mmCIF file of C-alpha atoms and ligand atoms in Angstrom:
data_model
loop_
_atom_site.group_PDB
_atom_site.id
_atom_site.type_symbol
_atom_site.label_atom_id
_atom_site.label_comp_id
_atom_site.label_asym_id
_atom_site.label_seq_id
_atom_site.Cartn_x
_atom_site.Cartn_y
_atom_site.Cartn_z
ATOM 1 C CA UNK N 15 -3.927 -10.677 -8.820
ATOM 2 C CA UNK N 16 -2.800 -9.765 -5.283
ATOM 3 C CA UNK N 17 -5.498 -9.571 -2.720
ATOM 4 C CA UNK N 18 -4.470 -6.485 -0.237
ATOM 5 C CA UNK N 19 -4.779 -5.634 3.361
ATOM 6 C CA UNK N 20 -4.666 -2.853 4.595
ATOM 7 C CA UNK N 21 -4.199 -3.089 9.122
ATOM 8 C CA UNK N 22 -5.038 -0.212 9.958
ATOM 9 C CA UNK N 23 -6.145 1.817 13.718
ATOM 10 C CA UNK N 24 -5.566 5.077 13.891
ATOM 11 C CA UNK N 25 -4.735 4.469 18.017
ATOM 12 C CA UNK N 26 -0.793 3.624 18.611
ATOM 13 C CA UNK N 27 0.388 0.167 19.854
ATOM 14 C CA UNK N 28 -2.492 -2.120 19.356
ATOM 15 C CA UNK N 29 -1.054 -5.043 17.315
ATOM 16 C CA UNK N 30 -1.090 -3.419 13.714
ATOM 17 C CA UNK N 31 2.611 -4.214 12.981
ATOM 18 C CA UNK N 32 2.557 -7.398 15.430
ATOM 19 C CA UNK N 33 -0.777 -8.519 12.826
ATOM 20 C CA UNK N 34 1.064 -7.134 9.983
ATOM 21 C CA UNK N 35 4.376 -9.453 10.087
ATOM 22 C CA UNK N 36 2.538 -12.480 11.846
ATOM 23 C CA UNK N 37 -0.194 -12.949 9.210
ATOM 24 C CA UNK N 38 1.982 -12.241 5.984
ATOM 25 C CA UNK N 39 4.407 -14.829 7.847
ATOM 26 C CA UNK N 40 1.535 -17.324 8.760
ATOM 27 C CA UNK N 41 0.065 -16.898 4.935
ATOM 28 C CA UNK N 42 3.547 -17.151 3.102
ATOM 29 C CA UNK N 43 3.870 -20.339 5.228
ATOM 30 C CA UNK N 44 0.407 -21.481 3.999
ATOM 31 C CA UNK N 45 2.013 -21.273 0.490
ATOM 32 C CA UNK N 46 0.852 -18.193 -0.416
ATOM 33 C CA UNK N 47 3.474 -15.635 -2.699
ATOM 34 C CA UNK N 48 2.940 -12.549 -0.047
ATOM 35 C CA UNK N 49 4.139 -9.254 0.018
ATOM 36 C CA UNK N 50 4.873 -7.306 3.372
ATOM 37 C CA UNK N 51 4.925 -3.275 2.561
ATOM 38 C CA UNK N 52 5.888 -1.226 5.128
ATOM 39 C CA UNK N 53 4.305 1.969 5.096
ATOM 40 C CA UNK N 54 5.561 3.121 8.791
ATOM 41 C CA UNK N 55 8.166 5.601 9.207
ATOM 42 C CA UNK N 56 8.889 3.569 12.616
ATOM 43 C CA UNK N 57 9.687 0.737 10.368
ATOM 44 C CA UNK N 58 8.791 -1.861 12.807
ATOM 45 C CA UNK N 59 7.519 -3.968 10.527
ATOM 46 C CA UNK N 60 10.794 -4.178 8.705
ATOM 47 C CA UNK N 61 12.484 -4.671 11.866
ATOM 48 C CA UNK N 62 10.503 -7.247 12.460
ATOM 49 C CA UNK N 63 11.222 -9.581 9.866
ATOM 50 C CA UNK N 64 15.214 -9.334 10.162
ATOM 51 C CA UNK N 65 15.537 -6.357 7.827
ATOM 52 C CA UNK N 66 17.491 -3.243 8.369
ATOM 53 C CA UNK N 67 15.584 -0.243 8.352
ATOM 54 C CA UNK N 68 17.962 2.081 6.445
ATOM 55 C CA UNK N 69 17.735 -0.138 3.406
ATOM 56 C CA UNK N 70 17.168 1.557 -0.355
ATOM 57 C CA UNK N 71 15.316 1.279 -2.838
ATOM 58 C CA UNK N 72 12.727 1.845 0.535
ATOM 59 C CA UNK N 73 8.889 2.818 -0.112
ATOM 60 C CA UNK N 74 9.844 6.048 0.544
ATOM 61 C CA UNK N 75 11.773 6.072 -2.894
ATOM 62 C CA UNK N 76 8.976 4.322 -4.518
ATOM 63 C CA UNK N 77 5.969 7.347 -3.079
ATOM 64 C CA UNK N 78 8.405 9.685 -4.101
ATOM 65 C CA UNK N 79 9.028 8.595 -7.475
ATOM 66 C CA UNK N 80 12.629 7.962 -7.078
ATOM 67 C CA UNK N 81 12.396 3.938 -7.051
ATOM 68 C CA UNK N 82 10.119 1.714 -9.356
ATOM 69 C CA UNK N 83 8.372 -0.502 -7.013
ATOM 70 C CA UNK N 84 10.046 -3.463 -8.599
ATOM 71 C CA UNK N 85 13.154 -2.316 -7.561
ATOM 72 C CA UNK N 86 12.175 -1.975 -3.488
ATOM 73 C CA UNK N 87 11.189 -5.060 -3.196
ATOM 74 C CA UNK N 88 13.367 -7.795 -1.448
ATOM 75 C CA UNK N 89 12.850 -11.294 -0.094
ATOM 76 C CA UNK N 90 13.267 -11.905 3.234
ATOM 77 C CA UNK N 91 14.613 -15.190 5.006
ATOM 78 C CA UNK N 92 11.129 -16.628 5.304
ATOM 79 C CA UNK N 93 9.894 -18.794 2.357
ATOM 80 C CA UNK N 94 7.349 -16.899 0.265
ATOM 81 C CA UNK N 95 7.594 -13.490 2.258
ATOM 82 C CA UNK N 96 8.873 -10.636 0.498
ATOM 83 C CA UNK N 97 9.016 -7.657 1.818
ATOM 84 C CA UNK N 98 9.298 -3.459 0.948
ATOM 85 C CA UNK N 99 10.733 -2.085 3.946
ATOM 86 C CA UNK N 100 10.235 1.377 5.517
ATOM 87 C CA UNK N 101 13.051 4.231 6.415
ATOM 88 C CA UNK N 102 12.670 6.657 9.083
ATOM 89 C CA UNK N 103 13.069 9.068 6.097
ATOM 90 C CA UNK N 104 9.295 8.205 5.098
ATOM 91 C CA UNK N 105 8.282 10.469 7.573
ATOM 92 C CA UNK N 106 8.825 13.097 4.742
ATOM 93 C CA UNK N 107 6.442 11.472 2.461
ATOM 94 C CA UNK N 108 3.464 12.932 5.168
ATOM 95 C CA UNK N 109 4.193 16.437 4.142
ATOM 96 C CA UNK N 110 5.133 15.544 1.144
ATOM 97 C CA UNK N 111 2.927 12.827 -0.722
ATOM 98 C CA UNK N 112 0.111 16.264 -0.594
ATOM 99 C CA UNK N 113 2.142 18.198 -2.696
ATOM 100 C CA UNK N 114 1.270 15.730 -5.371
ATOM 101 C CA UNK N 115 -1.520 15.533 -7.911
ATOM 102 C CA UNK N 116 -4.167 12.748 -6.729
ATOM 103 C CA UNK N 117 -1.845 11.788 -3.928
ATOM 104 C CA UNK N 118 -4.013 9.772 -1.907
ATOM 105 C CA UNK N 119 -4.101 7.333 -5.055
ATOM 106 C CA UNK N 120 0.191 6.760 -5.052
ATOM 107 C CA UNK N 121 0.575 3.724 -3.363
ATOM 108 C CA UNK N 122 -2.157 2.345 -5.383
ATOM 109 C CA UNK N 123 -0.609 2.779 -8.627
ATOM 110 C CA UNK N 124 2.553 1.755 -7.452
ATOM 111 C CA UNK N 125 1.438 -1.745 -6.021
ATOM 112 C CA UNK N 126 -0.838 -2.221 -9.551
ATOM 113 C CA UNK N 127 2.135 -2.977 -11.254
ATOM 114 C CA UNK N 128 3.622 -5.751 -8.879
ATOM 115 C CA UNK N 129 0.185 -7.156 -7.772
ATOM 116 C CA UNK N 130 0.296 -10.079 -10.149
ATOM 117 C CA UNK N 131 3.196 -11.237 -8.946
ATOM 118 C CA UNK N 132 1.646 -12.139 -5.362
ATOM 119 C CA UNK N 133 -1.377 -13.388 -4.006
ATOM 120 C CA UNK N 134 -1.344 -11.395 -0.720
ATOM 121 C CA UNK N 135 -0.172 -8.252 -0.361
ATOM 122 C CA UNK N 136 -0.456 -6.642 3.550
ATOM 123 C CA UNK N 137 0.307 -3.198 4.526
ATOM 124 C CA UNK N 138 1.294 -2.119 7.659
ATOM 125 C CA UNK N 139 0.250 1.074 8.475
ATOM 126 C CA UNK N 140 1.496 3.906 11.112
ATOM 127 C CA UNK N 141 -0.892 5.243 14.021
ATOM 128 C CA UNK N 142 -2.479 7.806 12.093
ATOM 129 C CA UNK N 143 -5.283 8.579 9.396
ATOM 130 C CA UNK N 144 -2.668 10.711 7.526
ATOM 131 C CA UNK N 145 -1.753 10.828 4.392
ATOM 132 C CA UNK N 146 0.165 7.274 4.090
ATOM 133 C CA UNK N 147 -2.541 5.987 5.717
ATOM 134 C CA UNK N 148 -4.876 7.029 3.425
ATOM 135 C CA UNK N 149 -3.322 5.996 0.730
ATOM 136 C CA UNK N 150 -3.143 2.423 2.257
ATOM 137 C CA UNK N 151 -6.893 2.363 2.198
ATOM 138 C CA UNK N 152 -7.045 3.481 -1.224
ATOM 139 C CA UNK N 153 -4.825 0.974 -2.238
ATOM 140 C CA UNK N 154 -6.345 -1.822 -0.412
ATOM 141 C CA UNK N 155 -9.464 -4.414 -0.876
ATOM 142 C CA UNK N 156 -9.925 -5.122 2.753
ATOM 143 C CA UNK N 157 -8.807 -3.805 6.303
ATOM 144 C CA UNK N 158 -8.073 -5.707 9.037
ATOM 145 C CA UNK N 159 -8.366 -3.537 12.526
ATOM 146 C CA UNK N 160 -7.177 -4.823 15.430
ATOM 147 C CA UNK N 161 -8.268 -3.956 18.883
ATOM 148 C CA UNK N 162 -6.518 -4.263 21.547
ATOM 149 C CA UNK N 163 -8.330 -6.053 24.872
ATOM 150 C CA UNK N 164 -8.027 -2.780 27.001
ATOM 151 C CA UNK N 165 -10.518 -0.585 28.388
ATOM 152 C CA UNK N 166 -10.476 2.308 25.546
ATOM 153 C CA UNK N 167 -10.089 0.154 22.939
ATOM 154 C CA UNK N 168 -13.554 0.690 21.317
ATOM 155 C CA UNK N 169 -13.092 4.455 22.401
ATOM 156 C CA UNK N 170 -12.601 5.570 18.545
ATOM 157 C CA UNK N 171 -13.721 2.344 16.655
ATOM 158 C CA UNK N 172 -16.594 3.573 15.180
ATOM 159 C CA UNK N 173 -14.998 6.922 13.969
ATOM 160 C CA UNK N 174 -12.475 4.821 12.519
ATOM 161 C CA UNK N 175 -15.266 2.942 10.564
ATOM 162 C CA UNK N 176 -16.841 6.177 9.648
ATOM 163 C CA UNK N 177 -13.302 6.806 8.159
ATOM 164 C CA UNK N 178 -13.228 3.958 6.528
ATOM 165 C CA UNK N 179 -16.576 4.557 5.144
ATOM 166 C CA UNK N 180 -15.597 7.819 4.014
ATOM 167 C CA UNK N 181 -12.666 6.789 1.916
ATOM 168 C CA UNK N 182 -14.880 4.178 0.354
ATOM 169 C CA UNK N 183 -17.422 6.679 -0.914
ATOM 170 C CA UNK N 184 -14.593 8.943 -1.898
ATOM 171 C CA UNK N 185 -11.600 7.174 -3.077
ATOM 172 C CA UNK N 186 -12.025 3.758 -3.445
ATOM 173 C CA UNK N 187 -15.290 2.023 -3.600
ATOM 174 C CA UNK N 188 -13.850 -1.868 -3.250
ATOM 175 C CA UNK N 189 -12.939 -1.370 0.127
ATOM 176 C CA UNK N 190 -14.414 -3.808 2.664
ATOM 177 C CA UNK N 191 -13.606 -4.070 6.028
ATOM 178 C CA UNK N 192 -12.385 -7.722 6.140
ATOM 179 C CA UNK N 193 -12.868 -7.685 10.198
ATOM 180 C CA UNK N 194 -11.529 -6.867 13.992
ATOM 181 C CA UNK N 195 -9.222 -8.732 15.587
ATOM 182 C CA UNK N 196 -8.681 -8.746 19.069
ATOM 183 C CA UNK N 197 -5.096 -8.460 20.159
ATOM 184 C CA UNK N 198 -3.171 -8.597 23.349
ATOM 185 C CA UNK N 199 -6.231 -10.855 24.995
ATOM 186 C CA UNK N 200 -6.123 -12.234 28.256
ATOM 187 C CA UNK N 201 -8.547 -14.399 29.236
ATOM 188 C CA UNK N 202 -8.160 -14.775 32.603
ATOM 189 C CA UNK N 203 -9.009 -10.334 33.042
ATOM 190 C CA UNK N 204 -12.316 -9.371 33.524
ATOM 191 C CA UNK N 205 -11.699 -6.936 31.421
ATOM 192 C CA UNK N 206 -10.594 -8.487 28.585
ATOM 193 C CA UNK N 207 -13.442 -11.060 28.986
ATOM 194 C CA UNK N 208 -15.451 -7.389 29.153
ATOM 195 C CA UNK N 209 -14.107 -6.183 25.662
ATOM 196 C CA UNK N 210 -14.454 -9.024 23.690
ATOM 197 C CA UNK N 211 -18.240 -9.466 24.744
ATOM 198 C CA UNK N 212 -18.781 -5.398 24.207
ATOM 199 C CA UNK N 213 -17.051 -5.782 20.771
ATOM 200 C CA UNK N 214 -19.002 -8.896 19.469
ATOM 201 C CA UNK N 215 -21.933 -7.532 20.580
ATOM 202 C CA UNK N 216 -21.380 -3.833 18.808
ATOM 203 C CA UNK N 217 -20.192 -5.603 15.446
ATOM 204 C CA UNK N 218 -20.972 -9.348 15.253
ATOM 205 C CA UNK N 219 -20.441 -9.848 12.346
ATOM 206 C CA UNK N 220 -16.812 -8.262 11.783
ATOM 207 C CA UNK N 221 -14.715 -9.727 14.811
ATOM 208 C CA UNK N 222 -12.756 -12.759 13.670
ATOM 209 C CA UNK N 223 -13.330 -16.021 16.111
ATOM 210 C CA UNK N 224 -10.106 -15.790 16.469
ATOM 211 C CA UNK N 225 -8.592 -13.992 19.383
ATOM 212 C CA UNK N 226 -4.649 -13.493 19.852
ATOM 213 C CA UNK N 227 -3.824 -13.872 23.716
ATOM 214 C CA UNK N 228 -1.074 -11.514 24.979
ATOM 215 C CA UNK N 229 2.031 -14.154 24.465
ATOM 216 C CA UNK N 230 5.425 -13.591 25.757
ATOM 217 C CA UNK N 231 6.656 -15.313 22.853
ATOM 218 C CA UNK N 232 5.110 -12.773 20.319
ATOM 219 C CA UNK N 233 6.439 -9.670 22.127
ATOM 220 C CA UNK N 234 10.147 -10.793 22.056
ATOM 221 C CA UNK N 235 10.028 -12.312 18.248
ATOM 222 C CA UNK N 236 10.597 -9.071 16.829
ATOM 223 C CA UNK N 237 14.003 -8.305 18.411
ATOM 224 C CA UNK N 238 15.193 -11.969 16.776
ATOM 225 C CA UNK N 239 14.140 -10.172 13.563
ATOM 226 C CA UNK N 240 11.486 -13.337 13.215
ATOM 227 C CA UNK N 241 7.838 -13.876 12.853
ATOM 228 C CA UNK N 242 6.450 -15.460 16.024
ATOM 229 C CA UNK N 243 6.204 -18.824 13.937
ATOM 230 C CA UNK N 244 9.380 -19.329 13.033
ATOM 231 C CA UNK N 245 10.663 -18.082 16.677
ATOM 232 C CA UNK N 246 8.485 -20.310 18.409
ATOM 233 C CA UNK N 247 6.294 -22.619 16.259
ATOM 234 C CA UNK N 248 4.131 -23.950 18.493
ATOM 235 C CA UNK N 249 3.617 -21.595 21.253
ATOM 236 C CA UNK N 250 0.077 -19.787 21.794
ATOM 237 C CA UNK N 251 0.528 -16.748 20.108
ATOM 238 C CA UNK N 252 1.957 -18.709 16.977
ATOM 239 C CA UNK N 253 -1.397 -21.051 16.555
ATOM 240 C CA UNK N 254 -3.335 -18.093 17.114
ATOM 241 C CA UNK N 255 -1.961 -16.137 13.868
ATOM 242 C CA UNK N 256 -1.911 -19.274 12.131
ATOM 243 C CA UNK N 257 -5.519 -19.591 12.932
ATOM 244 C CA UNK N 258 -6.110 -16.137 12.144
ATOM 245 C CA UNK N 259 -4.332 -16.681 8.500
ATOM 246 C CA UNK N 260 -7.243 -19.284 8.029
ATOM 247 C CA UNK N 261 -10.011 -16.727 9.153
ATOM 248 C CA UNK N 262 -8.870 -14.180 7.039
ATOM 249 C CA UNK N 263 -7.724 -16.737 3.561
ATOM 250 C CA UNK N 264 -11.370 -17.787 3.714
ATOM 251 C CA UNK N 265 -13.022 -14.774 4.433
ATOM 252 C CA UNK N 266 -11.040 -13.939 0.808
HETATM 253 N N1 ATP H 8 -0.258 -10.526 21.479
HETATM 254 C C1 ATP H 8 0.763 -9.864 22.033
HETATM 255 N N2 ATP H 8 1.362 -10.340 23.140
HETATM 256 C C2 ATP H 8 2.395 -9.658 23.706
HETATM 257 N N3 ATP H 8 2.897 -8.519 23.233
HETATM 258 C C3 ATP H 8 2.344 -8.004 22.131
HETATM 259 C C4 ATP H 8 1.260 -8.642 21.472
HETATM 260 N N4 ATP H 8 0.904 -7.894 20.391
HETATM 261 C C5 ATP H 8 1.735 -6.839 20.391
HETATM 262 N N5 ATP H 8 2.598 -6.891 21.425
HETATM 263 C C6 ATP H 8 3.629 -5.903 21.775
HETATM 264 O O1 ATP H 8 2.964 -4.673 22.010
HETATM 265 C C7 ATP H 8 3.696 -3.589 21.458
HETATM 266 C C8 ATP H 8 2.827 -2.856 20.448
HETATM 267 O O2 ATP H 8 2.520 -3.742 19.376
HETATM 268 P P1 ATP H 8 2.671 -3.270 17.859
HETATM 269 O O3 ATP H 8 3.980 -2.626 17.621
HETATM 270 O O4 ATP H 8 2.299 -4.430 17.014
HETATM 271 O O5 ATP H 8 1.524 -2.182 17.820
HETATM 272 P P2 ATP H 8 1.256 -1.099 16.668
HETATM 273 O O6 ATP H 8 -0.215 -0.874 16.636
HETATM 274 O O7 ATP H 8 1.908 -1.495 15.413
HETATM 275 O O8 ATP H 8 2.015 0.171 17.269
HETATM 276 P P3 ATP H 8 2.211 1.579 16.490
HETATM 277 O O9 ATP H 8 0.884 2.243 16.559
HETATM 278 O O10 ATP H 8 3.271 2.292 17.259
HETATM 279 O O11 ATP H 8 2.624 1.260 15.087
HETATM 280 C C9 ATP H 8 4.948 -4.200 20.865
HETATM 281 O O12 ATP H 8 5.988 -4.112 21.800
HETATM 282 C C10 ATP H 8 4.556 -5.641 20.605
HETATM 283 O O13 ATP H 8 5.668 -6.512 20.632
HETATM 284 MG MG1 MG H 9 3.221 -0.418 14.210
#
């Protein structure tokens, strides 16, 4: 059954989506079955790995009931990465998805009955604790948070992991946090050198060894519609989410 990630950080443009498409591509090219679900109305995600993002069946269709999950999902042009993509239209499900019984448990019971048919799932989830974020973290095992190497990035860390507490005691009592990632690092800053000592000392145990540099190569993949792997294999940024794949398969 389907291991799955939630990447999660309530702050806006940190890496989640960049994490989100670069470790389901680095994992499906490990041989893992993996599952992408977009759960951001932004639909970056689904951008970002060559999809459209008015496509439908969508997630949307499947929160709302419309869509049986089966139906929304599609493969993608990488080997082993399939993918449910996001609308802009899921912005609707945030007023919506309350209006339902138990809604912070919908995702959940939608992914339960395509779990067995992948061995990672990943979710990529908007800039927000709302409701489709919640329901990522009810739906997930583990969340992966990164961090971006900036000076306010652990301005709100530890009310996220009071969140995340939270929404273990009271919705879903499997959920680990599977660790921080640094994103966006550069080595050669003070500052980054700064964050990444503050952060390992504050929770040594979570942050991953690995530590993905800011990479000119990752920030352009996206608008080839391609994981930084297959856009450049063997530039920094790729190793490090290859690297980061490892962390996080053995931390499993
Ligand atoms: N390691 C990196 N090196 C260079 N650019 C990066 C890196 N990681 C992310 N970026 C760029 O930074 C921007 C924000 O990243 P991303 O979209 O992954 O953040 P996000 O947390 O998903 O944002 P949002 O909160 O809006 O969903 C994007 O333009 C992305 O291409
Ligand atoms: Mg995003």
């Amino acid at each position: 059954m389907g291991r799955i990630y939630a990447i999660a950080n309530q702050k806006g443009g940190v890496g989640k989506t960049t994490t989100a498409v670069n470790l389901a591509a680095a994992v499906a090219e490990a041989g893992y079955s993996t599952l992408l679900v977009d759960i951001d109305p932004q639909a970056n995600a689904t951008v970002g790995v060559g999809l459209e993002k008015d496509l439908s069946p969508s997630i949307y269709d499947v929160l709302s009931g419309a869509a049986p999950t089966l139906a929304a999902i599609r493969s993608s042009r990488i080997n082993n990465l399939s993918v449910i993509p996001a609308t802009p239209a899921l912005a609707g499900a945030g007023v919506e998805l309350p209006q339902q019984a138990d809604f912070q448990h919908v995702l959940k019971e939608a992914l339960d009955s395509i779990r067995d048919r992948f061995e990672f799932i990943i979710l990529d989830c908007p800039p927000s604790l709302g409701p489709l974020t919640v329901n990522a973290l009810a739906a997930a095992d583990e969340v992966i948070v990164p961090v971006q190497s900036e000076y306010y990035a652990l301005e709100g860390l530890a009310g996220l992991l009071e969140t995340l507490e939270l929404v273990k005691r009271q919705l879903n009592p499997n959920l680990t946090v599977c660790g921080l990632v640094l994103t966006m690092h550069d080595p050669r800053t003070r500052l980054s050198r700064d964050v990444e000592r503050e952060l390992r000392t504050h929770f040594p145990r979570l942050v991953f060894d690995t530590v993905i540099p800011r990479n000119v190569r990752i920030g352009e993949s996206p608008s080839h519609g391609l994981p930084v792997i297959h856009h450049d294999p063997h530039c920094a940024g790729a190793e490090a989410y290859v690297a980061l794949a490892r962390e996080v398969a053995a931390r499993a």
